[in-house]
Coordinates of N, CA and C in Angstrom, one line a residue:
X24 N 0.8 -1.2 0.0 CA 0.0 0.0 0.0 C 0.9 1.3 0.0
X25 N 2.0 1.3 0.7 CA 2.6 2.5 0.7 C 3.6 2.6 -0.3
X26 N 4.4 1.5 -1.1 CA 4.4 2.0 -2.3 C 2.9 2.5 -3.3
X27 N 2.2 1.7 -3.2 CA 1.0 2.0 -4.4 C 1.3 3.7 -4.5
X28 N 1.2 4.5 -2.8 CA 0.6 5.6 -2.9 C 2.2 6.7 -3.1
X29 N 3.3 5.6 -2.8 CA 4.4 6.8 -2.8 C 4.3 7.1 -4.9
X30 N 4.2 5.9 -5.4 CA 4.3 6.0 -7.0 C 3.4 7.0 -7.4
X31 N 2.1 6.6 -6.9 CA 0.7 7.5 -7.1 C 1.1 9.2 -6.8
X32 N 1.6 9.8 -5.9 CA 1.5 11.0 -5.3 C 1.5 11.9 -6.6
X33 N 2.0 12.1 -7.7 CA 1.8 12.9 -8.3 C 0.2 12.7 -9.2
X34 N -0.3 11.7 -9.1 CA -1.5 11.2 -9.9 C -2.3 11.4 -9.1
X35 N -2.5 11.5 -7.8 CA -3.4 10.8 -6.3 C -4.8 12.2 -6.4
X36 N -4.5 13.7 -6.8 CA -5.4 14.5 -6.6 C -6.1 14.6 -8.0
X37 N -6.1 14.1 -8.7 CA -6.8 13.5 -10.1 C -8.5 12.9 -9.6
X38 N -8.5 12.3 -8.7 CA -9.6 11.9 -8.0 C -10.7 12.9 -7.9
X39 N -10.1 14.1 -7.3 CA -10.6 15.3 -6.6 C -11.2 15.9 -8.0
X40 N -11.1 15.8 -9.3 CA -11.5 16.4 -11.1 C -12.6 16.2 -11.2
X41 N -12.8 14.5 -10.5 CA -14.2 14.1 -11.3 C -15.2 14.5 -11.3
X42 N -16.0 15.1 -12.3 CA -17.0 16.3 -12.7 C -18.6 15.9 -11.9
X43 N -18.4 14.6 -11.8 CA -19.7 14.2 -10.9 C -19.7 14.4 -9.6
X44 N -18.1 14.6 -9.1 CA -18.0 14.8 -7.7 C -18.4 16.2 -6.5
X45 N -18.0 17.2 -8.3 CA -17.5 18.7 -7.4 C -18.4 18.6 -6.3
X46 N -20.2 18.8 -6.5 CA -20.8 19.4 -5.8 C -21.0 18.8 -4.5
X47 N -20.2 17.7 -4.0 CA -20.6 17.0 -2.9 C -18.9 17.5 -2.1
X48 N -18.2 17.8 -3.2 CA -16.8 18.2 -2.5 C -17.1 19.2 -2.0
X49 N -17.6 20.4 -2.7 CA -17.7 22.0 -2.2 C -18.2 21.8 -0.8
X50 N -19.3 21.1 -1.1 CA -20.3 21.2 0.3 C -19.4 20.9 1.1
X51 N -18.6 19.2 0.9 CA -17.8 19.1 2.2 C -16.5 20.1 3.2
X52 N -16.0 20.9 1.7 CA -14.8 21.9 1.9 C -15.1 22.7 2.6
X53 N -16.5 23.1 2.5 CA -17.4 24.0 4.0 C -17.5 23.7 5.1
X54 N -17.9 22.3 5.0 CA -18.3 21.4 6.2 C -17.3 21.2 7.6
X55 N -16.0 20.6 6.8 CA -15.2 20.0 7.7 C -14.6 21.6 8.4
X56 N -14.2 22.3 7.9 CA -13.0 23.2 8.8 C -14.0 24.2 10.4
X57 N -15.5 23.6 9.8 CA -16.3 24.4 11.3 C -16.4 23.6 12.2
X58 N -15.9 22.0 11.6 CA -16.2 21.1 12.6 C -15.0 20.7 13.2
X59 N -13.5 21.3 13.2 CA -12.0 21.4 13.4 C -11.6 22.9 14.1
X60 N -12.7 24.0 14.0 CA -12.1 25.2 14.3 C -11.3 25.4 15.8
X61 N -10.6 25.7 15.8 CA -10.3 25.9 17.5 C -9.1 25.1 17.9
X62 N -9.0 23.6 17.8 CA -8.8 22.2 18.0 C -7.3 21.7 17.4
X63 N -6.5 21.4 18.4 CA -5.6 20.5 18.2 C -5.6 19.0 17.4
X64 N -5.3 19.4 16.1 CA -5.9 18.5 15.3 C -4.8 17.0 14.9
X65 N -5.2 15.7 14.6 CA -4.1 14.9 14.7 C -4.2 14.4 13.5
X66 N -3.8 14.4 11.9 CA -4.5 13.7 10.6 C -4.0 12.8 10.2
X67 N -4.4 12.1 10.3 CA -3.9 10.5 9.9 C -4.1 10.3 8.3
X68 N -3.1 9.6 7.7 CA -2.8 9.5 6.3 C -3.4 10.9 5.3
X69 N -2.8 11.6 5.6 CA -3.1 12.8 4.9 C -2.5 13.1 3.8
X70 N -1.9 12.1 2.8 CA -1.3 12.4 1.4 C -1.1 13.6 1.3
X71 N -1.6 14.1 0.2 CA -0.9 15.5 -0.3 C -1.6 16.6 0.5
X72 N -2.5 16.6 1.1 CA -2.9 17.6 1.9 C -4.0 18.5 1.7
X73 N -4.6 17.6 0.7 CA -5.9 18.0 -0.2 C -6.8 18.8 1.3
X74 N -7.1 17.8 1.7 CA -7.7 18.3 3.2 C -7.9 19.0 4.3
X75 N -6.3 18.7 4.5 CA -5.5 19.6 5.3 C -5.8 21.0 4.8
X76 N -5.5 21.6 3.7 CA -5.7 23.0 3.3 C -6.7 23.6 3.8
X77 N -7.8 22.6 4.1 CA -9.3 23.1 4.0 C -9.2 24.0 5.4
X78 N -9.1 22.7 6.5 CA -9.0 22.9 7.8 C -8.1 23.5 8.0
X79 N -7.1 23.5 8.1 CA -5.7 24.0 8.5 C -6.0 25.6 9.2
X80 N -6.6 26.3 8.3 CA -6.2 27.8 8.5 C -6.7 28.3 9.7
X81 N -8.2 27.3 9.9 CA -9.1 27.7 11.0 C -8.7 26.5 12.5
X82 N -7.5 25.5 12.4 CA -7.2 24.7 13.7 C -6.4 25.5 14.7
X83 N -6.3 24.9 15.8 CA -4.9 25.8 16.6 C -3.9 25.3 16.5
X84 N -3.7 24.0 16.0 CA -2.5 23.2 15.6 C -2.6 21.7 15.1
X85 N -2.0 21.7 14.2 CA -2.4 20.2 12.9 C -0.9 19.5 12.8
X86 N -1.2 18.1 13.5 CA 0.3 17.2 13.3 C -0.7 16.9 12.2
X87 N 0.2 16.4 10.8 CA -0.2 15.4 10.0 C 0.5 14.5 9.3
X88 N 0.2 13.1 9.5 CA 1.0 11.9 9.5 C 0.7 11.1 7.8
X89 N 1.8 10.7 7.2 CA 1.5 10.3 6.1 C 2.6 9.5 6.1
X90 N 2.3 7.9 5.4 CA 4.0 6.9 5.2 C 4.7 7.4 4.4
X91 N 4.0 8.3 3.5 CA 4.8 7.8 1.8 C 5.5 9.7 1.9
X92 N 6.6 10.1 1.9 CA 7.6 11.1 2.2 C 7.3 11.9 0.6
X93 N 6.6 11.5 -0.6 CA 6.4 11.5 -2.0 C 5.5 12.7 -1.8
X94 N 4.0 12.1 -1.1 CA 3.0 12.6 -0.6 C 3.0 13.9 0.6
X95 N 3.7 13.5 1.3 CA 3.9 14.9 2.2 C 5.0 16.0 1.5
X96 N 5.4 15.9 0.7 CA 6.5 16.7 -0.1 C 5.3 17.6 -0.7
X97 N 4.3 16.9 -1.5 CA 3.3 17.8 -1.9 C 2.6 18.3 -1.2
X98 N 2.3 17.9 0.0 CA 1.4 18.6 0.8 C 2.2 19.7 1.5
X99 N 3.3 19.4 1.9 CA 4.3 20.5 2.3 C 4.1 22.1 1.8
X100 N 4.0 21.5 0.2 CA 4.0 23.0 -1.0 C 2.4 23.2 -0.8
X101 N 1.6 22.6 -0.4 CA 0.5 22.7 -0.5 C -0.2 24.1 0.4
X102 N 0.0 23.6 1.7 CA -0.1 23.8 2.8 C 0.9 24.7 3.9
X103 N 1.5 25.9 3.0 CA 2.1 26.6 4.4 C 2.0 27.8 5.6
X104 N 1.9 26.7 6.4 CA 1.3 27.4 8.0 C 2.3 26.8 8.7
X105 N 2.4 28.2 9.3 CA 3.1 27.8 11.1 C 2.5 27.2 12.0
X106 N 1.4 26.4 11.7 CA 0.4 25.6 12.8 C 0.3 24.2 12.4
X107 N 1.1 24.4 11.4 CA 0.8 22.6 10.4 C 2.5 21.9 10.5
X108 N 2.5 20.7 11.1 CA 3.7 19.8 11.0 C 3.5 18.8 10.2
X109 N 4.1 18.5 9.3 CA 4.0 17.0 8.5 C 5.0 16.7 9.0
X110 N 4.6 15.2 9.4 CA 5.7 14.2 9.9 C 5.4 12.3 8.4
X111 N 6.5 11.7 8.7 CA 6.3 10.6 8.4 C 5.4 9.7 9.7
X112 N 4.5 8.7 9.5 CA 4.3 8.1 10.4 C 3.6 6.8 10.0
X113 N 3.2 6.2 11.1 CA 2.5 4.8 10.7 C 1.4 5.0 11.5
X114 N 0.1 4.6 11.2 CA -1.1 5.1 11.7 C -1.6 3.9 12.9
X115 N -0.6 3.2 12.6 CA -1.0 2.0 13.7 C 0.1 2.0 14.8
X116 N 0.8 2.9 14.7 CA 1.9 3.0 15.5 C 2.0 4.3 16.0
X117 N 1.1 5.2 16.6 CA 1.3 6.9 16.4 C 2.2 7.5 17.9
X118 N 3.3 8.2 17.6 CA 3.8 8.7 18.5 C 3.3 9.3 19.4
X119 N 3.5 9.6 20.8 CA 2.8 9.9 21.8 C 3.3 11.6 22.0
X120 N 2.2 12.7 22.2 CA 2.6 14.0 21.7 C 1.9 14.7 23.1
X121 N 3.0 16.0 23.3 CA 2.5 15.8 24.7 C 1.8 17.7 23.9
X122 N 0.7 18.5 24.6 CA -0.6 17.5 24.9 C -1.2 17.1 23.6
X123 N -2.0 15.8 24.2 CA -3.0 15.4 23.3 C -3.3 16.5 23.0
X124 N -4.2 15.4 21.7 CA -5.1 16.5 20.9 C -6.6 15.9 21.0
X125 N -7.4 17.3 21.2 CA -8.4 17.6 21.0 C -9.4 17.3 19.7
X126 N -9.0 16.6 18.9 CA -9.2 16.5 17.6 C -8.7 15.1 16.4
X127 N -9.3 14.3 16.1 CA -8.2 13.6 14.8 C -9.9 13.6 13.8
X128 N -8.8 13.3 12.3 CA -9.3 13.7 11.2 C -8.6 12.8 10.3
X129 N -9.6 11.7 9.3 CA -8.4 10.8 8.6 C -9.8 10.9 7.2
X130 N -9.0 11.0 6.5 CA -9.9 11.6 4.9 C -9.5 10.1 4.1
X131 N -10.3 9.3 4.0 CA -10.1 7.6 2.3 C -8.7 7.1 3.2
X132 N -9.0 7.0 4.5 CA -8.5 6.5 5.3 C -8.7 4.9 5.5
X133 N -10.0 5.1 6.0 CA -11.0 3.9 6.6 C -11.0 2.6 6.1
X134 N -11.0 3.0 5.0 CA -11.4 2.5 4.0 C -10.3 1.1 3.7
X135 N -9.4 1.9 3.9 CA -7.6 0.9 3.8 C -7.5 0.0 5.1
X136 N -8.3 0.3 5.9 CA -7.7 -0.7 6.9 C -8.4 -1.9 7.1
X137 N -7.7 -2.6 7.0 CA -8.2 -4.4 7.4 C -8.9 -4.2 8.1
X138 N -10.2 -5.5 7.8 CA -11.7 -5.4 9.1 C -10.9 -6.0 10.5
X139 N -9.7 -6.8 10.5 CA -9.2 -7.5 11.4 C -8.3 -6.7 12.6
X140 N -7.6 -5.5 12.1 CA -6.8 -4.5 12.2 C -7.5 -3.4 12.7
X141 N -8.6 -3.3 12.6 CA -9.9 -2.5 13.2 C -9.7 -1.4 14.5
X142 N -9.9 -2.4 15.4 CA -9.2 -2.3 17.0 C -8.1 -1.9 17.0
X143 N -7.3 -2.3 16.5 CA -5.7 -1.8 16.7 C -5.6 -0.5 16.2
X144 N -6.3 -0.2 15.2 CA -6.5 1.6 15.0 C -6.6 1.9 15.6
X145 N -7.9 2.3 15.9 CA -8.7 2.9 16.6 C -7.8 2.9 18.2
X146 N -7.5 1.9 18.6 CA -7.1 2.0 20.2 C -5.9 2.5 20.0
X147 N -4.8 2.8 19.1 CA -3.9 3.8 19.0 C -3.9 5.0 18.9
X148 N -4.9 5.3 17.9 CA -5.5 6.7 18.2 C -6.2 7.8 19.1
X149 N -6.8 6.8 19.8 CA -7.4 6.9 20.8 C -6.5 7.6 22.2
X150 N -5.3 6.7 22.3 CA -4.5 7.1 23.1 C -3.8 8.0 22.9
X151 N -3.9 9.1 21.6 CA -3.3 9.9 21.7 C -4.1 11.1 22.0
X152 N -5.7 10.8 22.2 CA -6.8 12.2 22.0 C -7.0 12.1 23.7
X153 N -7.4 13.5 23.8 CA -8.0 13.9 25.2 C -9.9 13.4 24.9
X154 N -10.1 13.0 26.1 CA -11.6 12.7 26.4 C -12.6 13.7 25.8
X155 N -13.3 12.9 25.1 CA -14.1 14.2 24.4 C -13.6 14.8 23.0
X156 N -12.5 14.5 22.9 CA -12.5 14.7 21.7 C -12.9 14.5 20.1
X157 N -13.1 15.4 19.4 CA -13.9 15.2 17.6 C -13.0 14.2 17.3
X158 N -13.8 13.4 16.3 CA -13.0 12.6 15.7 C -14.0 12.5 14.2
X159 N -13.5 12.7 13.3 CA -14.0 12.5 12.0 C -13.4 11.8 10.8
X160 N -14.3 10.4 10.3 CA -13.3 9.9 9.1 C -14.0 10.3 8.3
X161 N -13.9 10.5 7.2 CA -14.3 11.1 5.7 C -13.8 9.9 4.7
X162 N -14.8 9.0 3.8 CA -14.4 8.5 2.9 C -15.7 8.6 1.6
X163 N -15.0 7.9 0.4 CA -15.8 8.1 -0.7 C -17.2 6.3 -0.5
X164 N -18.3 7.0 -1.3 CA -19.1 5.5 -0.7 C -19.2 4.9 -2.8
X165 N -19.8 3.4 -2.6 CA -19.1 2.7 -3.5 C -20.1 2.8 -4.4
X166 N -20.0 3.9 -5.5 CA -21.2 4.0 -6.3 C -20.7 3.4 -8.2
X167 N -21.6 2.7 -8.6 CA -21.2 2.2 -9.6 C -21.4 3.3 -10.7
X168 N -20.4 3.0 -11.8 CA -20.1 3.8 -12.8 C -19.0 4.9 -12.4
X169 N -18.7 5.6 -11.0 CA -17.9 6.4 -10.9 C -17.0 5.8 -9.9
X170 N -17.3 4.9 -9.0 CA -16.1 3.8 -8.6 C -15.0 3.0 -9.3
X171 N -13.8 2.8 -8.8 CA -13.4 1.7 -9.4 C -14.3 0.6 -8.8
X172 N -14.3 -0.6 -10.2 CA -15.2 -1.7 -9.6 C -14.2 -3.0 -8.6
X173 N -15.0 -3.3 -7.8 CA -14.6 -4.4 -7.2 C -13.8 -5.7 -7.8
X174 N -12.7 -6.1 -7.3 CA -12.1 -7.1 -8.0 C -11.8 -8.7 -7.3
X175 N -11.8 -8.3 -5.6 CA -11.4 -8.9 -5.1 C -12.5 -9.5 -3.6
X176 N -12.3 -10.2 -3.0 CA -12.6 -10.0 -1.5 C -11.9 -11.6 -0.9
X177 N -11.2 -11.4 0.4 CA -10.5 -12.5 1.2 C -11.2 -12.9 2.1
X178 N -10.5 -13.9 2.7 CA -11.2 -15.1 3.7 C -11.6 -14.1 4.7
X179 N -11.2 -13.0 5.3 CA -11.4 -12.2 6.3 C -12.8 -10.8 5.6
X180 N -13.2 -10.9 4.4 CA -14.4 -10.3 4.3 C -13.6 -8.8 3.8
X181 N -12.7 -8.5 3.7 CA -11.8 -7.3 3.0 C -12.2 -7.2 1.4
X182 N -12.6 -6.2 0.9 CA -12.6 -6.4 -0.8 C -11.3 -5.1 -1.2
X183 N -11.3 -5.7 -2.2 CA -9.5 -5.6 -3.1 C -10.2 -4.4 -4.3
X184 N -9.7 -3.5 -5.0 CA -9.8 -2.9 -6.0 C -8.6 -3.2 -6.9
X185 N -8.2 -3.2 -8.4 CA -7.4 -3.4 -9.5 C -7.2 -1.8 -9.8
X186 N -5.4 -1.3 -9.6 CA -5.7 0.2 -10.0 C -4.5 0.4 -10.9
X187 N -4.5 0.8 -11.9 CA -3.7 0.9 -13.0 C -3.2 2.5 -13.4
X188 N -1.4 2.7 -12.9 CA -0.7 4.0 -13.1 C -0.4 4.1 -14.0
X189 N -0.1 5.6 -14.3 CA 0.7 6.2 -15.9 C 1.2 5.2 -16.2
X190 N 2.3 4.3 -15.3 CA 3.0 3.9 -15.9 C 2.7 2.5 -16.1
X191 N 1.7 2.2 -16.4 CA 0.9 0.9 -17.0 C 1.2 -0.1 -15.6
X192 N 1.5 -0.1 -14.4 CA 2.0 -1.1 -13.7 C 0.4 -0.8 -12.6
X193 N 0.1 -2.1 -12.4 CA -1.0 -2.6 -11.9 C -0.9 -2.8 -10.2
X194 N -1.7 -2.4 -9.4 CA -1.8 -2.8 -8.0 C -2.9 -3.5 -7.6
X195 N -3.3 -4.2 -6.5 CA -4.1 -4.5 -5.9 C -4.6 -3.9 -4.3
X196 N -4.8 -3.2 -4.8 CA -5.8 -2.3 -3.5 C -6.4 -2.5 -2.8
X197 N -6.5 -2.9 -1.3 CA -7.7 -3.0 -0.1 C -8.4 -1.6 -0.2
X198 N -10.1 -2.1 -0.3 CA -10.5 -0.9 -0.5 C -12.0 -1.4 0.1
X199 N -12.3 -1.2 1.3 CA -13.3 -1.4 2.0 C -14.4 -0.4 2.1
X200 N -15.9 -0.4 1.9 CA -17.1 0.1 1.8 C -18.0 -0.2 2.9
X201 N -17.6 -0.2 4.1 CA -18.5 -0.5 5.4 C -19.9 0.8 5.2
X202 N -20.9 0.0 6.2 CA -22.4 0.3 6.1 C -21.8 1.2 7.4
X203 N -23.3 2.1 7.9 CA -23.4 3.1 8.9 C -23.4 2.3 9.9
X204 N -24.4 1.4 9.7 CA -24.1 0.1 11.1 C -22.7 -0.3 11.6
X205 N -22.1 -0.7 10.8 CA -20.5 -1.7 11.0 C -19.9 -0.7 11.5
X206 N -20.1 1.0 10.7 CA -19.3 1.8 11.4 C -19.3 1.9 12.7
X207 N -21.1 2.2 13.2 CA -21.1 2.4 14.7 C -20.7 1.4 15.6
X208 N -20.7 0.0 14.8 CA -20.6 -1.2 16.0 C -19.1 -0.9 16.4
X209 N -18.1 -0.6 14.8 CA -16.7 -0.3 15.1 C -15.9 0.4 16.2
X210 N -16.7 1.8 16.2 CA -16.5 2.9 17.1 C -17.3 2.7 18.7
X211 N -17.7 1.8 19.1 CA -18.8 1.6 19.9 C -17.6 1.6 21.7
X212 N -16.6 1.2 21.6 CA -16.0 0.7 22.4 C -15.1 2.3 23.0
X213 N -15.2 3.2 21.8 CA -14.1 4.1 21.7 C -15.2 5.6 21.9
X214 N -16.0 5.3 21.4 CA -16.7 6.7 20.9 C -18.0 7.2 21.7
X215 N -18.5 7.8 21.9 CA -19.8 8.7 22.0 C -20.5 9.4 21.0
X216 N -21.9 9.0 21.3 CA -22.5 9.9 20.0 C -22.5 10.0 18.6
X217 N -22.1 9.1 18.2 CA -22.2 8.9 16.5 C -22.5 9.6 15.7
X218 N -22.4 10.7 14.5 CA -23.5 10.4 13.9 C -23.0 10.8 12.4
X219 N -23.3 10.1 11.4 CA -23.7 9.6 10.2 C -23.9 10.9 9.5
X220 N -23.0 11.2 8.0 CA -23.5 12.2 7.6 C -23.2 11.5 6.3
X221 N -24.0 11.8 5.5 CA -24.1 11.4 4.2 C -24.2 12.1 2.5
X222 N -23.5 11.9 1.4 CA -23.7 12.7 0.4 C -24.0 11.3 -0.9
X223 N -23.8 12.0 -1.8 CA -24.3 11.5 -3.2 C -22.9 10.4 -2.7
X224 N -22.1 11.0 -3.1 CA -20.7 10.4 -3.5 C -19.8 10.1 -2.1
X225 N -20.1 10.4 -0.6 CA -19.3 10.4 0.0 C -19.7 10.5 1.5
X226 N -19.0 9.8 2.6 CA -19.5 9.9 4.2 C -19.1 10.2 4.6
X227 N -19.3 11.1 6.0 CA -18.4 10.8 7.0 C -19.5 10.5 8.5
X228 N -17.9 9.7 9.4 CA -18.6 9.5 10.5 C -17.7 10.6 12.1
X229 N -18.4 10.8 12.9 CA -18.2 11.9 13.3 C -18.7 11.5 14.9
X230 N -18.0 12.0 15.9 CA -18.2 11.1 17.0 C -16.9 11.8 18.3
X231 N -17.7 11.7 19.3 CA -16.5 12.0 20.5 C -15.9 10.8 21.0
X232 N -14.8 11.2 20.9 CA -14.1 9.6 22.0 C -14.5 9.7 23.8
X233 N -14.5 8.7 24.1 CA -14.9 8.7 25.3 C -13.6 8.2 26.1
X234 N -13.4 8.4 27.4 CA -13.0 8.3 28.7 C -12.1 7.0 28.5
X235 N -11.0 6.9 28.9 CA -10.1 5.9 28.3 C -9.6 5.4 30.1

């Protein structure tokens, strides 16, 4: 996966063009930075920093964590604020930052991570947020004709996407489409207050961590 996306980085905001998408983006580009204003923000796999830009101007401070060094180079140029740190990082592994934050935020995140791997997210993340803190994932939902289609699914219930770069060389992608339900059962251990927001093209789930 983190080659797929270090190769990708120059291709990766191509996504963000597609003409059926704008109007559920705009809405979102409004959405997220009132739901981050204030807040010590933590972003997990934040590629080029599509996102980041949105929020950024209105947080009181944004670590943001990405594997691929390809992808934060772009978001670097993307994104310059004295409130914003890009670091390298592993999202299952996240460094301990003194203080917590008030805040995490992971944008076509979700989506990547093994149903099995689940818990081990989540309860790393977790330990790095103060009680009560926002937590928001943002991913795209699996609509035919403007998705890549499904190629794959494993003994563990994960489905695979087929994704094909400039340079003709082919990957196989974990690319998971969980229901509102699975989300909440996911978050159930970690979170407070759920709640479900929905577009033509895209979700997010949105939720306070609770008391650790």
């Amino acid at each position: 996966m983190q080659d797929y996306y270090a190769a990708r980085a120059s291709e990766y905001d191509r996504i963000y063009l597609k003409t059926e998408r704008q109007s559920d983006l705009r809405k979102i580009e409004q959405w997220l930075p009132d739901q981050l204003a204030g807040r010590s923000v933590l972003e997990i796999a934040c590629g080029t920093g599509y996102w980041t830009q949105f929020f950024a101007p209105r947080a009181k401070r944004v670590v943001a964590l990405d594997s691929a060094q390809e992808t934060l180079d772009i978001a670097q140029s993307r994104v310059p604020s004295d409130t914003v740190r890009f670091r390298i990082g592993d999202a299952y592994d996240i460094a301990a930052e003194t203080p917590r934050f008030d805040a995490a935020f992971a944008g076509f995140w979700w989506s990547h991570i093994p149903l099995e791997r689940i818990p081990e997210f989540l309860n790393g993340l977790h330990a790095a947020l103060e009680p009560g803190a926002t937590v928001i994932f943002l991913e795209n939902r699996y609509v035919a004709g403007s998705s890549t289609p499904l190629s794959g699914r494993d003994s563990e219930g994960n489905t695979y996407q087929t994704r094909r770069l400039d340079d003709g060389s082919e990957h196989r992608i974990l690319k998971n489409f969980p229901s509102r339900d699975e989300l909440f059962s996911a978050v159930a251990q970690v979170g407070n207050s759920p709640r479900f927001h929905e577009w033509e093209y895209y979700w997010a789930l949105e939720y306070a961590s609770a008391a650790r």
